[in-house]
XYZ file of C-alpha atoms in Angstrom:
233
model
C 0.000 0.000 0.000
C 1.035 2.988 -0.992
C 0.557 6.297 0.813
C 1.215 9.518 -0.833
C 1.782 13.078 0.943
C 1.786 16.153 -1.256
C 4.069 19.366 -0.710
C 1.280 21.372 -0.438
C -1.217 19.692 1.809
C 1.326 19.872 4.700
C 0.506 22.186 7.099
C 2.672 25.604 7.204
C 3.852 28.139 9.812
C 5.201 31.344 8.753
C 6.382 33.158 11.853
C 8.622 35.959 9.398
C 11.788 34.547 10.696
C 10.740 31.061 10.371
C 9.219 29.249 7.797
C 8.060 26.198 8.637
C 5.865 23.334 6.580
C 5.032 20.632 9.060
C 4.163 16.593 7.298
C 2.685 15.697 10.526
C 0.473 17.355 13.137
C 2.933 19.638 14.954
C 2.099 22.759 17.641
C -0.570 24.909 16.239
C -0.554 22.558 13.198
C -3.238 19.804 13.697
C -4.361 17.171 11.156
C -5.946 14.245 12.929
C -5.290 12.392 9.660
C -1.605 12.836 9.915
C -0.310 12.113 13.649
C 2.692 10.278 12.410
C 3.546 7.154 10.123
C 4.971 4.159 12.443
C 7.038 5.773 15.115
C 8.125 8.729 13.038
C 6.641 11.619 14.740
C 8.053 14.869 12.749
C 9.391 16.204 9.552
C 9.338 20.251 9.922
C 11.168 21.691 6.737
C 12.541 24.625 7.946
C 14.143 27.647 6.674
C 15.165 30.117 8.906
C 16.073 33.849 8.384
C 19.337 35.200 8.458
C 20.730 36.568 11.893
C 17.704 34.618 13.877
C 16.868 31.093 15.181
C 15.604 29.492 18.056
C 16.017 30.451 21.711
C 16.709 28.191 24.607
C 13.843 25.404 24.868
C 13.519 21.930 26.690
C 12.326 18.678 25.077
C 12.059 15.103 26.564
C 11.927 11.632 25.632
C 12.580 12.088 21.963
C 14.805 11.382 19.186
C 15.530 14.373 17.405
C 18.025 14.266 14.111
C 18.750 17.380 12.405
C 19.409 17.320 7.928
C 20.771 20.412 7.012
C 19.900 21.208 3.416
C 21.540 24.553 2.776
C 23.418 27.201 4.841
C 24.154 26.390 8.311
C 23.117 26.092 12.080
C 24.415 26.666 14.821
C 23.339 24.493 18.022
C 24.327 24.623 21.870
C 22.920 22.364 24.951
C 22.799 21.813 28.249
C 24.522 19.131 28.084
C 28.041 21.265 27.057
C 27.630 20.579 22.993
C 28.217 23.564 20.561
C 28.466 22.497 16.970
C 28.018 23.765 13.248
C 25.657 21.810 11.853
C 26.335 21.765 7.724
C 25.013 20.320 4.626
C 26.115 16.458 4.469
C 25.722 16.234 8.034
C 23.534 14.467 10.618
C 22.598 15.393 14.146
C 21.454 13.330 16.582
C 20.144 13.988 20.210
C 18.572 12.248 22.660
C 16.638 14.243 24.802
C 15.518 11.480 26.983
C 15.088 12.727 30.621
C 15.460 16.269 29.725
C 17.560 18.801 27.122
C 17.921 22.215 26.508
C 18.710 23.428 23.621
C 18.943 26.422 20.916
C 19.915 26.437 17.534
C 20.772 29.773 15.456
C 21.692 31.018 11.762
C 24.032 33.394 12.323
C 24.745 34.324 8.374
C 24.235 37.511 7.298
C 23.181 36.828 4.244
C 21.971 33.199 3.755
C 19.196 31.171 4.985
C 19.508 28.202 6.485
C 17.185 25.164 5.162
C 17.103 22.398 7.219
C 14.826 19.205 8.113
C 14.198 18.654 11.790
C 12.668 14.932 12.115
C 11.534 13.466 15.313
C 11.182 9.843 16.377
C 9.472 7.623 18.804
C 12.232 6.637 21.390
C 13.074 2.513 21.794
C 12.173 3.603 25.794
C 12.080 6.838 28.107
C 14.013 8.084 30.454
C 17.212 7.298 28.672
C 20.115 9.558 29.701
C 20.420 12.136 27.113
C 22.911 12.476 24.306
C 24.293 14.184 21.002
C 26.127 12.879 18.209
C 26.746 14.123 14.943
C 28.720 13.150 11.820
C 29.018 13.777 8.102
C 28.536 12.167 4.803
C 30.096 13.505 1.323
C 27.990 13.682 -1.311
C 30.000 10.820 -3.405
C 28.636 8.138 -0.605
C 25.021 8.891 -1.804
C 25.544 9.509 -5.551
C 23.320 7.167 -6.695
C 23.014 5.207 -3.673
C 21.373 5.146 -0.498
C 23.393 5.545 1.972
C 23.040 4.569 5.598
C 23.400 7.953 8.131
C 21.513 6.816 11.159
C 20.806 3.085 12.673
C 19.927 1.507 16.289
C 23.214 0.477 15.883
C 25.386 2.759 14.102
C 26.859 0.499 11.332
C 28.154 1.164 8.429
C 29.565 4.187 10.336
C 25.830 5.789 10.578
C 24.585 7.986 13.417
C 23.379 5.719 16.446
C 19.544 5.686 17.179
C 17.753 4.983 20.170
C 14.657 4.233 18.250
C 13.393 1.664 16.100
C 14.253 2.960 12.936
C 16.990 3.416 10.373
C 17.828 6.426 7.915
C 19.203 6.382 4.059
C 20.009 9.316 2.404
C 20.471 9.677 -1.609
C 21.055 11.965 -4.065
C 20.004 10.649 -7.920
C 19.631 12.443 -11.199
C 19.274 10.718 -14.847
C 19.825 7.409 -15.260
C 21.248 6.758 -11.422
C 18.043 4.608 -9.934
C 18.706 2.067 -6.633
C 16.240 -0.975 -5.583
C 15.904 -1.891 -1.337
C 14.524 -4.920 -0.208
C 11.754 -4.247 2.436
C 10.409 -5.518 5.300
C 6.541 -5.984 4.921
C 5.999 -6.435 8.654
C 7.296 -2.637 8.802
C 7.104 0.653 7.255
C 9.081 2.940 4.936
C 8.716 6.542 4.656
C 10.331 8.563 1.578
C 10.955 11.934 1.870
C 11.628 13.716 -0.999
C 14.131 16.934 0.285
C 14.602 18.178 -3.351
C 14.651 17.344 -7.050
C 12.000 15.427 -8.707
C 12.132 11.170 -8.480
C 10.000 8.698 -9.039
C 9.371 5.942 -6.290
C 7.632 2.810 -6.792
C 6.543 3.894 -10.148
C 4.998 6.920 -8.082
C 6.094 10.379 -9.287
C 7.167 12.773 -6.612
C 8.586 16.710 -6.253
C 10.363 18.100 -3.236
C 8.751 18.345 -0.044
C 6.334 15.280 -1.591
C 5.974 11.771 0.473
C 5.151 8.374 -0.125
C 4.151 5.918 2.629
C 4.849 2.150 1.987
C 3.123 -0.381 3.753
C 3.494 -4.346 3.075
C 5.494 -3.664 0.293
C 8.264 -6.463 -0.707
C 11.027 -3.756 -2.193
C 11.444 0.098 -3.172
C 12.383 1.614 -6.307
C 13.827 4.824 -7.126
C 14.410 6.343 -10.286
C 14.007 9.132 -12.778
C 15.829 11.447 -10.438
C 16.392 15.078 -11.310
C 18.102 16.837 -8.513
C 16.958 14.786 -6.299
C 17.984 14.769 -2.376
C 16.364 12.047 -0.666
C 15.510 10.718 2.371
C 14.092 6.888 2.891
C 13.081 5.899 6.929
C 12.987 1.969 7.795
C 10.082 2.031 10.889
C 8.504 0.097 13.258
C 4.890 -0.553 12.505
């Protein structure tokens, strides 16, 4: 089964320095229809105005993994981290029992685009945590690459969630096949570009759902930045 999310049916907050569209239900955002697919919780695409960003702010019992599309951000916590956060790079952070946290574009000039994705955590209370590491763009030509896992192989961001994270960038003739679990979920997120997925055209900030579905196919890519979430039912 096949489940498809269009760009512009997702729900949008424009706050002038922050433009957010929101594929699930998210603060003032509500969509009973779209709570959440498996234990993915959140995909805000965000772009965020020069010389602003977001203050100080708590969250528990969630992970939270950052995809910086363009420019850059600039995160500190309470737990001593202060990073960069870039394009080709993955965030992850465990908020667990309790984080604080802001994150910032301090460019003059440049906006920073950016996918903020939350997930269901394996079980609360953890301690919290942070990790981040990058990924050139020649490990996901035409592949999908692994960036985060439950167990952090292949040299992937660790989870602590049910769920794994493949990112790939495809144009022309570049297509890649992945063997699925029916038993769980997929989730393709299309960041940029135009691709086709399962047969299923798609253009960026479009999503397709799989459910019982023996394998995924992408091709026809033009541009294309994607993201592709293995989930627990």
């Amino acid at each position: 089964m096949l489940t498809l999310r269009k760009s512009a049916e997702r729900g949008l907050a424009d706050h002038g320095w922050l433009r957010s569209f929101h594929t699930f239900s998210f603060a003032d955002y509500y969509d009973p229809a779209h709570m959440g697919f498996g234990n993915l919780r959140v995909i805000n695409e965000d772009r965020v105005a020069p010389g602003t960003g977001f203050g100080t702010h708590g969250h528990r019992d969630m992970e939270i993994v950052s995809y910086v599309l363009d420019g850059e951000l600039a995160h500190q916590d309470s737990m001593g981290n202060g990073a960069a956060i870039r394009p080709g790079e993955v965030q992850r952070m465990t908020a667990g029992t309790g984080v604080r946290h802001s994150e910032f574009n301090h460019a003059e000039g440049q906006s920073t685009h950016f996918l903020q994705i939350w997930l269901l955590p394996d079980q609360l209370g953890r301690e919290p945590g942070y990790e981040q590491k990058a990924f050139p763009a020649e490990d996901k030509r035409g592949r999908l690459r692994l960036v985060a896992s439950p167990d952090g192989r292949e040299g992937s961001v660790t989870l602590h969630a049910d769920a794994s994270l493949r990112a790939g960038l495809f144009d022309g003739a570049e297509t890649a096949e992945l063997t699925l679990d029916p038993a769980r979920k997929t989730w393709v997120h299309l960041a940029r570009g135009s691709l086709s997925v399962n047969g299923q055209p798609l253009q960026a900030g479009d999503a397709l759902g799989l459910s019982g579905e023996p394998r995924l196919v992408l091709s026809g890519g033009q541009g294309a930045e994607v993201l592709v979430f293995d989930l627990a039912a």
